[in-house]
Amino acid sequence: MKSGLVRTERNPCGRAAISGRNGVRKLLIPWNGSSSIVDANVDRFLSLQQRMVDEQSTTGEIYLQKSTSSCSSLAVIFDAGLMSGRRSKMVKICCVGAGYVGGPTMAVIALKCPAVEVVVVDISVARITAWNSEQLPIYEPGLDGVVKHCRGRNLFSSTDIEKHIARADIIFVSVNTPTKTRGLGAGKAADLTYWENAARMIADVAKADKIVVEKSTVPVKTAEAIEKILIHNSRGVNFQILSNPEFLAEGTAIKDLFNPDRVLIGGRETPEGKKAVQALKQVYANWVPEDRIITTNLWSAELSKLAANAFLAQRISSVNAISALCEATGADVAEVAYAIGKDTRIGPRFLSASVGFGGSCFQKDILNLVYICECHGLPEVANYWKDVIKINDYQKSRFVNRVVSSMFNTVSEKKIAVLGFAFKKDTGDTRETPAIDVCKGLLGDKAKVCIYDPQVTEEQIQRDLALNKFDWDHPVHLQPMSATEVKPVAVTRDAYEATKGRTASASSPSGTSSRSWTTSGSTRACRSRRSCSTAATWWIRRR
Ligand SMILES: NC(=O)c1ccc[n+]([C@@H]2O[C@H](COP(=O)([O-])OP(=O)(O)OC[C@H]3O[C@@H](n4cnc5c(N)ncnc54)[C@H](O)[C@@H]3O)[C@@H](O)[C@H]2O)c1
Ligand SMILES: O=c1ccn([C@@H]2O[C@H](COP(=O)(O)OP(=O)(O)O[C@H]3O[C@H](CO)[C@@H](O)[C@H](O)[C@H]3O)[C@@H](O)[C@H]2O)c(=O)[nH]1
């Protein structure tokens, strides 16, 4: 441990007490053999001091630290044991789910908290193998450096889920919460199968108290159900459930995690719940300023995540709706968005008209919100949010229709190049990318589609175009695809090849540096026709 990570104070007794940013996480004990801890915030640890000193040689949980004073000292890292008053030791975190959220979030926690051991576990052998290899399973700017710095030190990836759950003090659950495809609430409600499996496994293997953190996006009140599963099967183990939704956006995940607008932690308002909230807060306090760590009750935290995504998506649908009117009237949606965004009450972000929002979150989370509203007898509220999705679908089909109608009402046998397939730039993630709907729309009219995206494999593209709605959000999509599967489109690793002999081309969200399927002027794509129906180019202008 480096000195200088912590603040030194001199207390009235003249003994050095050093605390982390929040006062209690790291302490220096002046090392004189019988040592004493001085910090008003951690009275309870006074009685444990001798035990901590005793354990130094056997457990490695107390760290020698060079203090700024002349005497050397011991730094003691406190752990989730704060919740139960257990002895102090190195905090062990386990994250169930090594995906777009679990992977980067845990890598950043490991980087920012060198004294915390972080293990990410997953049922997907392929994913864990990739996390342990040179080729990480997801593309995210800055991620490689963070993982390579921490891997093998305090960051590990494993398929031995039971072992690492059993050892952990804090368990993050970051598994898929897809939209249900069958049964009650199909097409809207969240499918909590993966979450439930994780909770049952935690209950089965836990032999000591645990803090279980909802990292996945879940319906409000999920913690209550999870609590029931855990407590019912606990055999005397104490579980505290926290909601700590993730707000990172793909493509900027590392930046967002390093410097989050806020970290939200919801917990039970009991003494044990509050202690658990504090324990998680201390992890984030290693790098997040305290005023950005918001604590709420469980239900507010769960609902805030769904509400935040609904608000963001609603802004995009609003500007996309205006884009249709712009096309009808000659107004320019970029100019309109700029003008309204200058109003400080509205603000400029998330006002770029596009072919529609994509990604694994917005649609899924709004559908989930709609379902919750319906279940609570709030059909008007449900319909309000449903329209955000309706406009999004309308925007995608409107785009396809304009391409087709402007090419003499058919794209049959016409080659169309699609530059970029992922749902936005700086990611290889294709989940719910609007490119799927656009390609399917064009394929429906028998176009010959050729796709180029440097971050997405051909296998992924072919699979995306063959999958049924919502099936992408199940771990089965991580399995290799059968070689005999039908290939509806051509995929190339060369952008020039994609456009060679094309009749039309469209650059999609991930295409070169474009942020989204932004369009020129209005949502109108500009067409430059070379000759009759066989040579037209659709440009969706880059920003
Ligand atoms: N992707 C994002 O940008 C983002 C941002 C914020 C929140 N979220 C939410 O976070 C959650 C995870 O999203 P993601 O994008 O990381 O998904 P993902 O599909 O990339 O990762 C989920 C992982 O969980 C694994 N898994 C499923 N069940 C498991 C089990 N029982 N034990 C161990 N591993 C299991 C899967 O194999 C998969 O690798 C979702 O609820 C999502 O809505 C996602
Ligand atoms: O002005 C805009 C901004 C975005 N988009 C599109 O909206 C989609 C989503 O973009 P973005 O929000 O940047 O990416 P996500 O990774 O989906 O992140 C969202 O979803 C995550 C999962 O819940 C949340 O954590 C993030 O806070 C939230 O921004 C993409 O298709 C973008 O092209 C637009 O069309 N216009």
XYZ file of C-alpha atoms and ligand atoms in Angstrom:
623
model
C 0.000 0.000 0.000
C 1.336 3.403 -0.874
C 1.412 6.103 1.747
C -0.288 9.279 0.638
C -3.523 7.465 -0.233
C -4.797 8.456 3.143
C -5.035 11.622 5.189
C -2.971 11.942 8.388
C -4.271 13.659 11.448
C -2.867 14.092 14.889
C -5.371 13.583 17.637
C -5.242 15.242 21.040
C -3.457 12.255 22.565
C -0.634 12.725 20.082
C -1.241 9.384 18.391
C -1.499 9.249 14.638
C -4.880 8.366 13.210
C -5.213 8.124 9.509
C -8.461 7.760 7.719
C -9.593 7.286 4.145
C -11.726 9.884 2.474
C -14.700 8.869 4.527
C -13.034 8.542 7.807
C -13.291 4.889 8.581
C -11.987 2.793 5.784
C -8.288 2.916 6.392
C -6.530 3.405 9.699
C -2.936 3.660 10.670
C -2.002 2.171 13.958
C 1.212 3.602 15.362
C 3.365 0.537 15.584
C 4.843 0.139 19.013
C 4.046 -3.496 19.650
C 0.927 -2.931 21.729
C -0.595 -0.391 19.309
C -3.768 1.593 19.707
C -6.310 2.846 17.234
C -7.596 6.349 17.543
C -10.606 7.352 15.555
C -13.909 8.460 16.992
C -15.775 6.974 14.033
C -14.621 3.456 14.713
C -14.942 3.012 18.442
C -16.090 -0.507 18.026
C -12.777 -1.488 16.527
C -10.919 -0.495 19.664
C -11.901 -3.715 21.328
C -10.690 -5.653 18.297
C -7.330 -4.013 18.070
C -5.360 -6.689 19.860
C -6.943 -9.385 17.742
C -6.054 -7.536 14.572
C -2.484 -7.189 15.696
C -2.380 -10.873 16.626
C -3.661 -11.855 13.219
C -1.114 -9.849 11.340
C 1.281 -12.691 10.754
C -1.289 -15.328 9.896
C -3.958 -13.629 7.837
C -2.163 -10.859 5.983
C -5.115 -8.632 6.633
C -3.128 -5.892 8.272
C -0.707 -4.014 6.095
C 2.534 -2.356 6.984
C 2.476 1.183 5.809
C 5.133 3.799 5.873
C 3.584 6.746 7.634
C 4.441 10.374 7.120
C 5.633 10.474 10.721
C 8.938 8.967 11.715
C 7.505 5.742 13.115
C 6.246 3.063 10.758
C 2.638 2.056 11.162
C 0.058 -0.548 10.394
C -2.726 0.174 7.949
C -5.857 -1.750 8.670
C -8.354 -2.303 5.928
C -11.872 -2.581 7.215
C -14.359 -4.732 5.474
C -17.979 -5.595 5.038
C -17.673 -6.992 8.527
C -18.701 -3.475 9.476
C -22.209 -4.723 9.036
C -21.896 -7.411 11.633
C -19.035 -6.075 13.690
C -16.898 -8.995 12.554
C -13.166 -8.696 12.692
C -11.486 -6.617 10.047
C -9.934 -8.267 6.985
C -9.354 -7.717 3.305
C -12.697 -7.108 1.618
C -13.601 -9.799 -0.886
C -15.992 -8.910 -3.636
C -17.553 -11.405 -6.002
C -19.540 -10.304 -9.036
C -21.940 -12.780 -10.588
C -22.118 -11.972 -14.311
C -19.027 -11.018 -16.314
C -20.763 -8.998 -19.020
C -20.801 -5.393 -20.183
C -21.560 -4.205 -16.663
C -19.908 -6.770 -14.390
C -16.613 -6.836 -16.301
C -15.796 -3.113 -16.542
C -17.333 -2.194 -13.167
C -15.336 -4.804 -11.292
C -12.150 -3.912 -13.164
C -12.527 -0.306 -12.041
C -13.304 -1.289 -8.446
C -10.163 -3.454 -8.464
C -8.110 -0.590 -9.870
C -9.414 1.987 -7.431
C -9.394 -0.287 -4.398
C -6.072 -2.161 -4.418
C -6.832 -3.583 -0.999
C -10.035 -5.243 -2.190
C -9.981 -8.650 -3.886
C -12.410 -8.799 -6.782
C -13.503 -11.998 -8.519
C -15.905 -11.941 -11.455
C -17.726 -15.223 -12.097
C -19.926 -16.372 -14.954
C -21.662 -19.468 -16.265
C -20.236 -18.744 -19.699
C -16.903 -20.536 -20.008
C -16.183 -18.647 -23.240
C -16.627 -15.279 -21.530
C -14.395 -16.153 -18.576
C -11.741 -17.592 -20.879
C -11.794 -14.348 -22.829
C -11.555 -12.192 -19.671
C -8.427 -14.180 -18.820
C -6.959 -13.803 -22.305
C -5.408 -11.044 -24.402
C -8.673 -10.599 -26.326
C -11.282 -9.361 -23.852
C -14.867 -10.416 -24.586
C -16.096 -6.848 -24.981
C -14.672 -3.788 -26.668
C -14.667 -0.721 -24.467
C -12.161 2.142 -24.768
C -9.704 2.092 -21.862
C -10.841 -1.288 -20.545
C -7.794 -3.244 -21.699
C -5.408 -1.081 -19.694
C -7.454 -1.307 -16.508
C -7.865 -5.087 -16.747
C -4.227 -5.708 -17.563
C -3.119 -3.570 -14.637
C -5.227 -5.433 -12.059
C -5.525 -8.960 -13.458
C -3.716 -11.489 -11.285
C -3.197 -8.878 -8.543
C -6.608 -8.224 -7.095
C -8.824 -8.938 -10.109
C -9.713 -12.485 -11.127
C -12.255 -14.136 -13.426
C -13.548 -17.625 -12.792
C -16.258 -20.137 -13.578
C -16.061 -21.518 -10.038
C -19.129 -19.582 -9.009
C -19.871 -21.426 -5.768
C -16.384 -21.098 -4.373
C -16.146 -17.367 -4.909
C -19.648 -16.641 -3.707
C -18.870 -18.560 -0.519
C -15.702 -16.548 0.093
C -17.089 -13.093 -0.656
C -18.229 -10.414 1.777
C -20.008 -8.385 -0.875
C -21.689 -10.071 -3.844
C -22.695 -7.971 -6.820
C -25.257 -9.600 -9.074
C -24.967 -8.328 -12.627
C -26.732 -11.016 -14.620
C -29.116 -10.612 -17.540
C -32.629 -9.387 -16.801
C -34.165 -9.874 -20.249
C -37.696 -9.171 -21.390
C -39.928 -12.199 -20.872
C -40.726 -13.986 -24.087
C -43.486 -16.214 -22.782
C -45.976 -16.541 -19.952
C -47.342 -13.767 -17.773
C -46.116 -10.367 -18.939
C -44.462 -11.759 -22.089
C -43.019 -8.986 -24.245
C -42.887 -6.537 -21.350
C -42.038 -7.900 -17.912
C -38.474 -8.597 -16.841
C -37.457 -12.239 -16.814
C -35.763 -12.696 -13.444
C -34.759 -16.326 -14.004
C -31.047 -15.552 -14.023
C -31.313 -13.360 -10.966
C -33.312 -15.979 -9.114
C -30.773 -18.675 -9.997
C -27.989 -16.481 -8.690
C -29.911 -15.766 -5.467
C -30.579 -19.460 -4.872
C -26.926 -20.255 -5.398
C -25.932 -17.542 -2.905
C -28.378 -18.913 -0.358
C -27.073 -22.443 -0.918
C -23.386 -21.769 -0.499
C -23.253 -18.887 1.999
C -21.920 -19.859 5.383
C -21.218 -16.342 6.666
C -23.025 -12.999 6.458
C -23.131 -11.346 3.042
C -24.112 -8.107 1.449
C -25.898 -8.860 -1.819
C -25.936 -5.983 -4.281
C -28.406 -5.672 -7.147
C -26.310 -4.349 -10.009
C -28.599 -5.636 -12.742
C -31.507 -3.417 -13.695
C -34.550 -4.940 -12.032
C -38.223 -4.120 -11.494
C -38.966 -2.052 -8.413
C -39.559 -4.362 -5.423
C -37.241 -7.086 -6.720
C -35.154 -6.808 -3.565
C -38.180 -7.929 -1.575
C -38.450 -11.134 -3.619
C -34.702 -11.743 -3.474
C -34.744 -11.197 0.271
C -37.437 -13.852 0.610
C -35.391 -16.370 -1.369
C -32.262 -15.657 0.642
C -33.842 -15.525 4.072
C -35.983 -18.587 3.453
C -32.899 -20.632 2.610
C -30.401 -18.878 4.839
C -29.731 -21.379 7.639
C -28.931 -18.549 10.016
C -26.793 -16.467 7.668
C -27.584 -12.748 7.665
C -28.096 -11.190 4.221
C -28.451 -7.515 3.501
C -29.760 -6.634 0.043
C -28.703 -3.362 -1.526
C -29.767 -1.789 -4.782
C -26.837 -0.181 -6.577
C -27.987 0.308 -10.179
C -25.377 1.005 -12.821
C -25.602 4.105 -15.020
C -22.604 3.573 -17.286
C -23.145 3.899 -21.023
C -21.334 1.576 -23.379
C -18.509 3.162 -25.308
C -17.796 5.457 -22.364
C -18.002 2.860 -19.583
C -14.535 3.436 -18.155
C -14.914 7.204 -18.237
C -18.346 6.914 -16.614
C -17.066 4.553 -13.931
C -14.041 6.724 -13.153
C -16.128 9.835 -12.901
C -19.788 8.968 -12.330
C -22.433 11.694 -12.148
C -23.667 9.813 -9.124
C -23.501 6.451 -7.404
C -26.846 5.364 -6.057
C -27.144 2.979 -3.123
C -30.496 1.902 -1.732
C -30.874 -0.198 1.373
C -33.192 -1.164 4.161
C -33.746 1.542 6.742
C -32.826 -0.760 9.611
C -29.561 -0.495 11.586
C -28.210 -3.535 9.678
C -29.369 -2.097 6.358
C -27.687 1.227 7.099
C -24.434 -0.520 8.010
C -24.499 -2.422 4.751
C -25.092 0.816 2.827
C -22.101 2.348 4.606
C -19.925 -0.656 3.788
C -20.679 -0.346 0.060
C -20.325 3.424 0.242
C -16.811 2.946 1.593
C -15.857 0.930 -1.468
C -16.948 3.719 -3.837
C -15.517 6.400 -1.551
C -12.079 5.239 -2.650
C -12.535 7.398 -5.744
C -16.015 8.924 -5.874
C -16.523 12.200 -3.974
C -18.912 11.703 -1.089
C -21.457 14.238 -2.334
C -21.942 12.112 -5.452
C -22.840 9.000 -3.486
C -26.569 9.126 -2.965
C -28.237 6.817 -0.476
C -31.958 6.094 -0.597
C -34.389 3.411 0.364
C -34.373 0.231 -1.727
C -37.424 1.001 -3.817
C -36.294 4.511 -4.756
C -32.958 3.153 -5.972
C -34.568 0.374 -8.018
C -37.118 2.702 -9.581
C -34.615 5.503 -10.250
C -32.734 3.291 -12.686
C -35.834 2.534 -14.757
C -36.932 6.166 -14.575
C -33.517 7.490 -15.669
C -33.500 5.293 -18.756
C -37.105 6.154 -19.547
C -36.328 9.893 -19.344
C -33.252 9.563 -21.579
C -35.110 7.499 -24.168
C -38.058 9.873 -24.031
C -35.830 12.771 -25.071
C -34.650 10.807 -28.100
C -38.197 9.868 -29.075
C -39.230 13.494 -28.620
C -36.565 14.788 -30.971
C -37.221 11.950 -33.420
C -40.911 12.826 -33.448
C -39.980 16.424 -34.192
C -37.700 15.177 -36.982
C -40.716 13.754 -38.823
C -42.385 17.147 -38.620
C -39.177 18.812 -39.804
C -39.169 16.642 -42.893
C -42.755 17.604 -43.588
C -42.163 21.323 -43.150
C -38.622 22.049 -44.247
C -37.310 22.783 -40.767
C -33.922 21.321 -39.889
C -34.039 19.054 -36.850
C -30.374 19.703 -35.998
C -31.096 23.428 -35.868
C -34.249 22.901 -33.847
C -32.445 20.601 -31.391
C -29.620 23.096 -31.032
C -32.051 25.938 -30.431
C -34.090 24.136 -27.798
C -31.013 22.621 -26.147
C -29.664 26.113 -25.516
C -32.447 26.554 -22.991
C -30.698 25.659 -19.764
C -33.907 24.091 -18.499
C -33.786 21.631 -21.391
C -30.031 21.234 -21.949
C -28.252 19.997 -25.083
C -27.633 16.306 -24.388
C -29.643 13.410 -25.779
C -31.277 15.551 -28.423
C -29.668 14.049 -31.519
C -32.272 12.845 -33.976
C -31.471 9.359 -35.139
C -32.885 6.314 -36.822
C -34.041 5.336 -33.333
C -32.334 4.404 -30.104
C -30.836 0.946 -29.701
C -28.870 -0.956 -27.113
C -29.786 -3.563 -24.563
C -31.318 -1.195 -22.030
C -33.742 1.482 -23.170
C -36.427 -0.654 -24.783
C -36.171 -3.440 -22.222
C -36.321 -1.088 -19.259
C -39.210 0.975 -20.605
C -41.217 -2.164 -21.362
C -40.511 -3.240 -17.824
C -41.696 0.144 -16.514
C -44.841 -0.127 -18.620
C -45.584 -3.541 -17.171
C -45.066 -2.343 -13.608
C -47.440 0.578 -14.207
C -50.055 -1.784 -15.620
C -49.687 -4.095 -12.649
C -50.265 -1.151 -10.333
C -53.459 -0.146 -12.160
C -51.914 2.893 -13.860
C -52.836 2.397 -17.551
C -52.479 6.107 -18.419
C -48.928 6.162 -17.091
C -48.169 2.880 -18.860
C -49.449 4.264 -22.170
C -47.399 7.425 -21.804
C -44.159 5.422 -21.629
C -45.316 2.899 -24.224
C -45.442 5.735 -26.750
C -41.709 6.331 -26.323
C -41.179 2.865 -27.793
C -43.870 3.326 -30.430
C -42.120 6.451 -31.743
C -38.829 4.565 -31.744
C -40.286 1.732 -33.837
C -41.978 4.296 -36.082
C -38.665 6.070 -36.648
C -36.917 2.846 -37.703
C -39.657 1.809 -40.121
C -39.955 5.387 -41.410
C -36.279 5.254 -42.331
C -36.619 1.974 -44.207
C -39.734 3.216 -45.991
C -37.963 6.352 -47.174
C -35.059 4.362 -48.539
C -37.369 1.971 -50.358
C -39.850 4.560 -51.609
C -37.166 6.809 -53.000
C -35.731 3.918 -54.999
C -38.844 3.423 -57.078
C -40.577 1.566 -54.299
C -38.324 -1.441 -54.364
C -34.838 -2.380 -53.297
C -35.164 -5.879 -54.662
C -31.768 -7.161 -55.875
C -30.200 -3.759 -55.185
C -26.980 -3.900 -53.231
C -27.073 -1.814 -50.065
C -23.946 -1.267 -47.993
C -24.370 -0.836 -44.249
C -21.373 0.821 -42.645
C -21.460 0.012 -38.958
C -23.704 -2.517 -37.261
C -23.275 -2.013 -33.486
C -25.852 0.169 -31.726
C -23.475 3.084 -31.266
C -19.864 4.018 -31.746
C -17.016 2.636 -29.613
C -18.728 -0.640 -28.862
C -19.075 -4.004 -30.549
C -22.446 -4.521 -28.850
C -25.235 -5.240 -31.317
C -28.056 -5.860 -28.866
C -31.210 -4.107 -30.154
C -29.142 -2.148 -32.649
C -31.438 -0.270 -35.043
C -29.260 -1.776 -37.772
C -31.092 -5.064 -37.219
C -34.503 -3.545 -37.953
C -33.157 -1.547 -40.862
C -31.458 -4.596 -42.401
C -34.501 -6.786 -41.804
C -36.712 -4.128 -43.401
C -34.457 -3.957 -46.453
C -34.092 -7.731 -46.617
C -37.883 -7.967 -46.464
C -37.893 -6.088 -49.754
C -35.220 -8.484 -51.081
C -32.285 -6.084 -50.969
C -28.758 -7.487 -51.143
C -27.278 -6.166 -47.927
C -23.522 -6.002 -47.308
C -22.376 -5.021 -43.827
C -19.089 -3.646 -42.554
C -18.308 -3.147 -38.865
C -14.753 -3.499 -37.572
C -15.920 -4.277 -34.019
C -18.484 -6.945 -34.814
C -17.822 -10.469 -36.040
C -19.647 -11.926 -39.005
C -21.008 -14.673 -36.760
C -22.575 -12.089 -34.467
C -24.199 -10.213 -37.339
C -25.647 -13.371 -38.914
C -26.897 -14.526 -35.550
C -28.518 -11.160 -34.774
C -30.414 -11.234 -38.041
C -31.603 -14.784 -37.398
C -32.626 -14.420 -33.717
C -36.186 -13.905 -32.550
C -37.093 -10.713 -30.715
C -35.600 -10.557 -27.197
C -33.673 -13.839 -27.578
C -30.414 -11.899 -27.720
C -30.582 -11.253 -23.989
C -30.035 -14.843 -22.914
C -26.593 -16.361 -22.294
C -27.304 -18.846 -25.086
C -26.300 -16.077 -27.479
C -22.779 -16.471 -26.110
C -22.553 -20.028 -27.444
C -20.923 -20.658 -30.837
C -23.336 -20.613 -33.737
C -23.998 -23.684 -35.812
C -22.099 -23.668 -39.093
C -25.203 -24.606 -41.036
C -27.189 -21.544 -39.997
C -28.616 -19.505 -42.898
C -26.655 -16.359 -43.698
C -29.059 -13.655 -44.786
C -26.464 -10.958 -45.492
C -22.915 -10.549 -46.736
C -20.382 -9.290 -44.214
C -17.021 -7.846 -45.099
C -13.950 -6.721 -43.165
C -13.337 -3.988 -45.719
C -15.471 -0.865 -45.892
C -14.569 -0.274 -49.554
C -15.574 -3.828 -50.405
C -18.968 -3.206 -48.756
C -19.625 -0.190 -50.929
C -18.281 -1.637 -54.190
C -21.051 -1.891 -56.772
C -23.643 -0.808 -54.239
C -26.904 0.809 -55.116
C -27.121 2.569 -51.774
C -25.183 2.835 -48.557
C -26.120 3.843 -45.055
C -23.781 4.456 -42.153
C -25.118 3.171 -38.931
C -24.456 4.112 -35.290
C -21.073 2.487 -35.053
C -20.011 3.555 -38.516
C -16.639 5.258 -38.178
C -17.011 8.166 -35.813
C -20.737 8.730 -35.911
C -22.409 8.673 -32.528
C -25.738 7.533 -33.783
C -27.623 7.238 -36.993
C -27.713 10.982 -37.176
C -29.157 12.419 -40.288
C -28.475 15.377 -42.380
C -30.634 18.363 -41.704
C -33.779 16.590 -40.730
C -33.997 12.856 -40.296
C -34.050 12.870 -44.043
C -31.149 10.858 -45.379
C -29.587 12.660 -48.353
C -29.710 10.733 -51.549
C -27.430 11.388 -54.453
C -28.622 9.531 -57.457
C -26.218 8.578 -60.186
C -28.585 7.024 -62.625
C -32.182 5.963 -62.365
C -32.945 3.390 -59.756
C -29.707 1.507 -59.668
C -27.334 4.051 -58.209
C -28.317 5.992 -55.188
C -26.359 6.721 -52.058
C -27.956 7.281 -48.724
C -25.838 9.226 -46.357
C -26.628 9.537 -42.758
C -24.406 12.364 -41.778
C -21.719 11.837 -39.137
C -21.493 14.212 -36.205
N -25.022 -3.025 -20.772
C -25.173 -1.880 -20.148
O -24.707 -0.839 -20.608
C -25.901 -1.819 -18.840
C -25.798 -0.648 -18.074
C -26.466 -0.610 -16.847
C -27.196 -1.689 -16.397
N -27.279 -2.814 -17.161
C -27.996 -3.969 -16.614
O -27.013 -4.860 -16.059
C -27.431 -6.223 -16.234
C -26.367 -6.979 -17.003
O -26.205 -6.355 -18.252
P -24.983 -6.721 -19.200
O -25.080 -5.801 -20.349
O -23.737 -6.781 -18.415
O -25.410 -8.204 -19.646
P -24.480 -9.342 -20.250
O -25.345 -10.286 -20.971
O -23.344 -8.719 -20.986
O -23.859 -10.053 -18.954
C -24.593 -10.842 -18.095
C -23.762 -12.074 -17.779
O -24.404 -12.784 -16.721
C -24.112 -14.168 -16.930
N -25.030 -14.963 -16.119
C -26.360 -15.139 -16.265
N -26.837 -15.904 -15.273
C -25.786 -16.237 -14.482
C -25.647 -16.998 -13.293
N -26.702 -17.556 -12.695
N -24.418 -17.137 -12.759
C -23.346 -16.560 -13.346
N -23.422 -15.812 -14.461
C -24.630 -15.644 -15.028
C -24.245 -14.356 -18.419
O -23.592 -15.521 -18.862
C -23.616 -13.062 -18.938
O -22.257 -13.222 -19.244
C -28.778 -6.162 -16.928
O -29.768 -6.168 -15.938
C -28.754 -4.801 -17.618
O -30.043 -4.287 -17.809
C -26.630 -2.913 -18.366
O -29.039 12.027 -28.613
C -29.005 10.795 -28.719
C -28.326 9.963 -27.812
C -28.369 8.586 -28.008
N -29.031 8.065 -29.053
C -29.087 6.591 -29.223
O -29.590 6.012 -28.025
C -29.052 4.718 -27.836
C -28.472 4.567 -26.437
O -27.328 5.374 -26.295
P -26.586 5.569 -24.902
O -27.564 5.953 -23.885
O -25.464 6.484 -25.129
O -25.973 4.119 -24.642
P -26.323 2.929 -23.624
O -25.065 2.171 -23.460
O -27.531 2.218 -24.097
O -26.610 3.628 -22.219
C -27.932 3.802 -21.713
O -28.401 2.617 -21.117
C -27.570 2.127 -20.035
C -28.147 0.807 -19.584
O -29.168 0.933 -18.666
C -27.554 3.184 -18.935
O -26.745 2.725 -17.861
C -27.001 4.497 -19.496
O -27.036 5.496 -18.483
C -27.854 4.918 -20.678
O -27.322 6.090 -21.294
C -28.008 4.530 -28.942
O -28.593 3.786 -29.986
C -27.722 5.936 -29.404
O -27.294 5.977 -30.736
C -29.713 8.865 -29.946
O -30.346 8.394 -30.878
N -29.674 10.223 -29.752
